[in-house]
Amino acid sequence: MEIRSNSGMQTLAFQVREYLLRCGYISLELPIIESADLFLLKAGDRAFQSLYTFEDGKQYYALRPEFTAQAVNLYVQAESKIHPIRWQFAGNVFRREPGIIAGEHYEIGGEFIGAQGSHIDAEVIGTAISSLKNIGILQSKLILGNIALLHQIIRERIADSRVEQFILGNIAVLNNAGQGIHYLLELYDHISFRRDEETIQPIAKTDDKHTQALSLNNKQIFMANVTHTGTRSQEEIFSRLEYKLQRSAKRLELASVLATLKSLCAISAPPRQAFREIRSVLKTVGTDDTHQLISYWEGIVSSLEGFEIPVDDTLTIAPGLVRAWDYYTGIVFDIYDSNSNTHLGGGGRYDDLAQLMGAEEKVPAIGFVLNVDNLLEVKSLTDNENQLSIDIQYLPADAPQAFKWATMLRGRGFVVRLRDEHSVEISSHTLTLVDNASLLLNSDSGQRIFSHEDFESLVALLQKEFDRA
Amino acid sequence: MTPAIMTLPSKGAIAEPTLDFLRDCGLRVEKPNPRQYTGIVKGIPNLHVLFQRVTDVLYKVTDGTAHFGITGLDVVREHPSEDVVVIHDSLGYGHCELVVAVPESWIDVDNFADLVDVALDFRQKQKRNLRVATKYPTLTREFFHRHGLHHFTLVNSEGAIEAAPVIGYADIIVDLSQTGTTLRENHLKIIPDGIIIQSQACLIGNKKSLVADSSMLEVAQNLTELIDSSVSGRGYYQVTANIRGSEPDLIAAKVAQSPSTQGLQGPTLARTYVPGSQDDWYTLTIIISSRDVLEAVRYLRSIGGTQTIITPVRYVFLESSPTFSRLLAQLDL
């Protein structure tokens, strides 16, 4: 078994968190184990499948798969009167992923709760990218999607939240070879959004007026004859039945919506080209609301230039981007390393979540997460501490002096390991304690002995050696 | 030699059928005293019987107190354990289904997808989860989540679960049903795609003892040989008939022409000497499926057969016991 140091990861996480602190994100701790219900509150199938869950007595728990749901819950429970708030979180999160035995990741998340507007979205996205630049990842690329636009296109033609959820959950299928619209319609029928044709034919195949008349007739019969309705009222049951029948009649409309979405989701291009193509697709079906959402999106792109992000070269507009968590309601984004294409992080807007957690009104919010494991992979920092460290070799009798030197050097930012005569040499920079109180340094320029009075010279020389390395 | 212990249900729906089943397999259980909770199996030496409640059968096999047990498959699936191996999952009796049932007046609910919608309605309109009364929390939770219903609360219940929606402490139920009559009488309907598990009696074993102790594996082999051959035998009859003809090959070809008389592996013919008869006679023996009996008799008559005798087959031993082969594979032996 390979033993790997996590010092590189700790250093990197510290640098990111310290930068976020400078951006106004205060640091909070969240529990690793939570009630599974918290994460399932507005989660779809994909989110459920990624949870590590377990039972303790009659309680059903999950290891946290991310920070956002907990952060919003904390915000709602605290009934904070201060707006907006910027919070950051760090720690291990746990997600089941295909092909991965232990889905444990170290992540840093930032949440900006209580503010909205394209400038706010740009600030959060820009902060995420700036924090990467701050640790030396200069070449990243940004993919920007807009779930609000997809929601709007669907809602304008199919007012059914479950169908909407179904489409967004399967949006990737639209442009998959061998699947596409036909496959999605078959799936729609298969999961029984529609009642069996034979049982609904008198109602579903007629025009609206006839439907209403038949429904009214059926309703009177139902109300007069059915009494044992359990915990639902007669009205609730019949209303839902009518609603379901209307859903059945919407299948043709669904096919048309899917065609629009398929064209839209095929777009993946730099901003100017992408927005031109998006407007072209929505030319005939778009409304004022959809065009406002496109303008909002463009507003984010132009604001991002303030973070010195070369948008034409590094930014891709992709309307088909739908991130894994179903609570996103607006802009969504993913960040990749340009050279290795490693996924570094992402995020999005989730304006509905606070209300679902019990807030009295809608609370606008947007957040991001950075995957520190992947940042480390890109930075290759794992063994850097060996290059920047010093060994002090000493005899047991000289231990107090060795400890004194080590403390002084550590105080100046060096990594210092103490080594008695039995220890194996690790560092390429070894100082030997001689004459009880002085240090002998062997370097390319020869041997030098440093007393306590020469401490500053020793620091300068070591710093020079490291800079050269 | 350590005696093998098999636990059997002491009461409940599968208690008596289990004793009947074992007797039909040649494994008659003898109780020295009807009030005692122990007994022996006549067919296999050194196999002792311990009578327990249906769920305790599983616990005794799990903790190794017993080496074998017969209980319901629903119980085994509800309390999964790495220490238990299902040796035979369909002994052919004690059939029932674990089903999702809703009030029959819920005419908007035809399938499980509808129930997912209703759960969302409960959440949005009543600001609470769908409440499900059940004695099977593990299987229910797994099934609901697998079918996209995540917003529910389980209400553990040991009493008459069918009444829960009427009383109002749950919205729907998940319970065992054999015929659906009890559910119907309580104004409940089964959701067609809400059948969580189809259960029947099954034979289980303690994995550790089967792997570690060759004598236990030997008992398992004896049990599975008798069970397999007996279960197989129930589907067959032996047919013996006298048939007139001069050439045995010709008679065999005629017999094999009808699917009803082709038999497990073709007919056997033996020359029969009939005093005073001018004709040649042969005695035909075949093993046929029980559903082909009348058709076989008609066909044999049509080709000159008479004096047809049909007797039940008690055991059909194949080259090896398929159940025992599967057990060895499960145990990586």
Short mmCIF file of N, CA and C in Angstrom, two decimals, chain A residues 62-134:
data_model
loop_
_atom_site.label_atom_id
_atom_site.label_comp_id
_atom_site.label_asym_id
_atom_site.label_seq_id
_atom_site.Cartn_x
_atom_site.Cartn_y
_atom_site.Cartn_z
N ALA A 62 -27.27 10.08 6.07
CA ALA A 62 -26.39 10.04 4.89
C ALA A 62 -25.09 10.77 5.22
N LEU A 63 -24.02 10.32 4.57
CA LEU A 63 -22.77 11.09 4.63
C LEU A 63 -22.97 12.26 3.68
N ARG A 64 -22.51 13.44 4.06
CA ARG A 64 -22.80 14.61 3.22
C ARG A 64 -22.17 14.43 1.84
N PRO A 65 -22.97 14.65 0.79
CA PRO A 65 -22.43 14.52 -0.56
C PRO A 65 -21.94 15.86 -1.10
N GLU A 66 -22.29 16.96 -0.43
CA GLU A 66 -21.95 18.31 -0.86
C GLU A 66 -22.31 19.25 0.28
N PHE A 67 -22.07 20.55 0.09
CA PHE A 67 -22.29 21.50 1.19
C PHE A 67 -23.58 22.31 1.07
N THR A 68 -24.09 22.47 -0.16
CA THR A 68 -25.12 23.49 -0.39
C THR A 68 -26.39 23.27 0.45
N ALA A 69 -26.93 22.03 0.44
CA ALA A 69 -28.17 21.78 1.17
C ALA A 69 -28.00 22.10 2.65
N GLN A 70 -26.84 21.70 3.22
CA GLN A 70 -26.59 21.97 4.63
C GLN A 70 -26.45 23.48 4.89
N ALA A 71 -25.78 24.16 3.96
CA ALA A 71 -25.57 25.60 4.12
C ALA A 71 -26.90 26.34 4.13
N VAL A 72 -27.76 25.99 3.20
CA VAL A 72 -29.06 26.66 3.12
C VAL A 72 -29.90 26.34 4.34
N ASN A 73 -29.84 25.08 4.78
CA ASN A 73 -30.57 24.69 5.99
C ASN A 73 -30.08 25.51 7.19
N LEU A 74 -28.78 25.69 7.29
CA LEU A 74 -28.18 26.49 8.36
C LEU A 74 -28.69 27.93 8.29
N TYR A 75 -28.74 28.45 7.06
CA TYR A 75 -29.22 29.83 6.84
C TYR A 75 -30.68 29.96 7.30
N VAL A 76 -31.49 28.98 6.92
CA VAL A 76 -32.92 29.05 7.26
C VAL A 76 -33.11 28.90 8.77
N GLN A 77 -32.38 27.94 9.36
CA GLN A 77 -32.52 27.71 10.81
C GLN A 77 -32.06 28.93 11.62
N ALA A 78 -31.01 29.60 11.12
CA ALA A 78 -30.45 30.73 11.86
C ALA A 78 -31.33 31.97 11.73
N GLU A 79 -32.25 31.98 10.75
CA GLU A 79 -33.13 33.13 10.50
C GLU A 79 -32.30 34.41 10.44
N SER A 80 -31.23 34.33 9.65
CA SER A 80 -30.29 35.44 9.57
C SER A 80 -30.97 36.71 9.03
N LYS A 81 -30.69 37.83 9.69
CA LYS A 81 -31.24 39.11 9.23
C LYS A 81 -30.22 39.86 8.38
N ILE A 82 -29.02 39.34 8.29
CA ILE A 82 -27.97 40.03 7.53
C ILE A 82 -27.98 39.52 6.09
N HIS A 83 -28.08 40.46 5.15
CA HIS A 83 -28.07 40.07 3.73
C HIS A 83 -27.08 40.95 2.97
N PRO A 84 -26.39 40.46 2.00
CA PRO A 84 -26.25 39.03 1.75
C PRO A 84 -25.17 38.45 2.66
N ILE A 85 -25.05 37.10 2.64
CA ILE A 85 -23.97 36.48 3.40
C ILE A 85 -23.09 35.66 2.45
N ARG A 86 -21.82 35.64 2.77
CA ARG A 86 -20.87 34.81 1.99
C ARG A 86 -20.25 33.81 2.97
N TRP A 87 -20.46 32.52 2.71
CA TRP A 87 -19.92 31.48 3.59
C TRP A 87 -19.02 30.55 2.78
N GLN A 88 -17.99 30.05 3.46
CA GLN A 88 -17.17 29.01 2.82
C GLN A 88 -17.09 27.79 3.73
N PHE A 89 -16.97 26.63 3.09
CA PHE A 89 -16.90 25.34 3.80
C PHE A 89 -15.79 24.50 3.19
N ALA A 90 -15.19 23.67 4.01
CA ALA A 90 -14.16 22.76 3.47
C ALA A 90 -14.25 21.44 4.20
N GLY A 91 -13.92 20.39 3.50
CA GLY A 91 -13.91 19.08 4.14
C GLY A 91 -14.21 17.97 3.16
N ASN A 92 -14.31 16.77 3.72
CA ASN A 92 -14.56 15.62 2.85
C ASN A 92 -16.05 15.49 2.55
N VAL A 93 -16.35 15.18 1.31
CA VAL A 93 -17.73 14.87 0.91
C VAL A 93 -17.71 13.48 0.27
N PHE A 94 -18.88 12.84 0.26
CA PHE A 94 -18.93 11.42 -0.12
C PHE A 94 -20.02 11.20 -1.16
N ARG A 95 -19.62 10.70 -2.32
CA ARG A 95 -20.60 10.45 -3.38
C ARG A 95 -20.28 9.12 -4.05
N ARG A 96 -21.31 8.31 -4.23
CA ARG A 96 -21.13 7.09 -5.03
C ARG A 96 -20.98 7.50 -6.47
N GLU A 97 -19.95 6.98 -7.11
CA GLU A 97 -19.76 7.29 -8.53
C GLU A 97 -19.39 6.00 -9.24
N PRO A 98 -19.89 5.83 -10.48
CA PRO A 98 -19.60 4.59 -11.20
C PRO A 98 -18.09 4.38 -11.33
N GLY A 99 -17.64 3.17 -11.02
CA GLY A 99 -16.23 2.83 -11.21
C GLY A 99 -15.32 3.28 -10.09
N ILE A 100 -15.86 3.96 -9.07
CA ILE A 100 -15.01 4.42 -7.96
C ILE A 100 -15.43 3.66 -6.70
N ILE A 101 -14.47 3.01 -6.04
CA ILE A 101 -14.79 2.18 -4.88
C ILE A 101 -15.19 3.06 -3.69
N ALA A 102 -14.37 4.03 -3.36
CA ALA A 102 -14.70 4.91 -2.25
C ALA A 102 -14.81 6.33 -2.79
N GLY A 103 -16.01 6.81 -2.92
CA GLY A 103 -16.23 8.14 -3.51
C GLY A 103 -16.05 9.24 -2.50
N GLU A 104 -14.83 9.44 -2.01
CA GLU A 104 -14.57 10.46 -1.00
C GLU A 104 -13.71 11.55 -1.63
N HIS A 105 -14.13 12.79 -1.48
CA HIS A 105 -13.40 13.91 -2.07
C HIS A 105 -13.21 15.01 -1.03
N TYR A 106 -12.13 15.74 -1.17
CA TYR A 106 -11.95 16.92 -0.32
C TYR A 106 -12.35 18.12 -1.17
N GLU A 107 -13.34 18.86 -0.68
CA GLU A 107 -13.84 19.98 -1.48
C GLU A 107 -13.91 21.26 -0.66
N ILE A 108 -13.87 22.37 -1.38
CA ILE A 108 -14.07 23.68 -0.74
C ILE A 108 -15.25 24.32 -1.45
N GLY A 109 -16.22 24.74 -0.68
CA GLY A 109 -17.42 25.34 -1.28
C GLY A 109 -17.62 26.76 -0.81
N GLY A 110 -18.18 27.58 -1.68
CA GLY A 110 -18.53 28.95 -1.32
C GLY A 110 -19.99 29.19 -1.65
N GLU A 111 -20.74 29.81 -0.73
CA GLU A 111 -22.16 30.08 -0.98
C GLU A 111 -22.39 31.58 -0.77
N PHE A 112 -23.08 32.20 -1.72
CA PHE A 112 -23.41 33.62 -1.64
C PHE A 112 -24.94 33.70 -1.58
N ILE A 113 -25.47 33.91 -0.38
CA ILE A 113 -26.92 33.80 -0.17
C ILE A 113 -27.53 35.18 0.09
N GLY A 114 -28.64 35.46 -0.63
CA GLY A 114 -29.38 36.69 -0.36
C GLY A 114 -29.15 37.80 -1.37
N ALA A 115 -28.62 37.48 -2.54
CA ALA A 115 -28.42 38.53 -3.55
C ALA A 115 -28.63 37.94 -4.93
N GLN A 116 -29.05 38.78 -5.86
CA GLN A 116 -29.27 38.30 -7.22
C GLN A 116 -28.88 39.35 -8.24
N GLY A 117 -28.84 38.92 -9.49
CA GLY A 117 -28.43 39.80 -10.59
C GLY A 117 -27.25 39.20 -11.33
N SER A 118 -27.11 39.60 -12.59
CA SER A 118 -26.03 39.00 -13.38
C SER A 118 -24.66 39.39 -12.81
N HIS A 119 -24.58 40.58 -12.17
CA HIS A 119 -23.30 40.99 -11.59
C HIS A 119 -22.93 40.09 -10.41
N ILE A 120 -23.95 39.62 -9.65
CA ILE A 120 -23.67 38.72 -8.51
C ILE A 120 -23.18 37.38 -9.04
N ASP A 121 -23.85 36.86 -10.08
CA ASP A 121 -23.42 35.59 -10.67
C ASP A 121 -21.98 35.70 -11.15
N ALA A 122 -21.69 36.84 -11.82
CA ALA A 122 -20.33 37.04 -12.34
C ALA A 122 -19.33 37.11 -11.20
N GLU A 123 -19.73 37.75 -10.09
CA GLU A 123 -18.79 37.85 -8.96
C GLU A 123 -18.42 36.47 -8.43
N VAL A 124 -19.44 35.62 -8.30
CA VAL A 124 -19.19 34.28 -7.73
C VAL A 124 -18.34 33.44 -8.69
N ILE A 125 -18.70 33.47 -9.96
CA ILE A 125 -17.92 32.68 -10.94
C ILE A 125 -16.49 33.22 -11.01
N GLY A 126 -16.38 34.55 -11.03
CA GLY A 126 -15.05 35.18 -11.10
C GLY A 126 -14.22 34.86 -9.87
N THR A 127 -14.87 34.82 -8.70
CA THR A 127 -14.15 34.50 -7.46
C THR A 127 -13.60 33.07 -7.53
N ALA A 128 -14.41 32.16 -8.05
CA ALA A 128 -13.96 30.76 -8.15
C ALA A 128 -12.73 30.67 -9.06
N ILE A 129 -12.77 31.37 -10.18
CA ILE A 129 -11.63 31.29 -11.12
C ILE A 129 -10.41 32.02 -10.56
N SER A 130 -10.66 33.17 -9.88
CA SER A 130 -9.54 33.91 -9.28
C SER A 130 -8.84 33.09 -8.21
N SER A 131 -9.62 32.31 -7.45
CA SER A 131 -8.99 31.51 -6.39
C SER A 131 -8.07 30.46 -7.01
N LEU A 132 -8.41 30.01 -8.23
CA LEU A 132 -7.53 29.06 -8.92
C LEU A 132 -6.26 29.77 -9.38
N LYS A 133 -6.44 30.98 -9.90
CA LYS A 133 -5.25 31.74 -10.34
C LYS A 133 -4.33 31.99 -9.16
N ASN A 134 -4.94 32.25 -8.00
CA ASN A 134 -4.17 32.54 -6.79
C ASN A 134 -3.26 31.39 -6.38
#
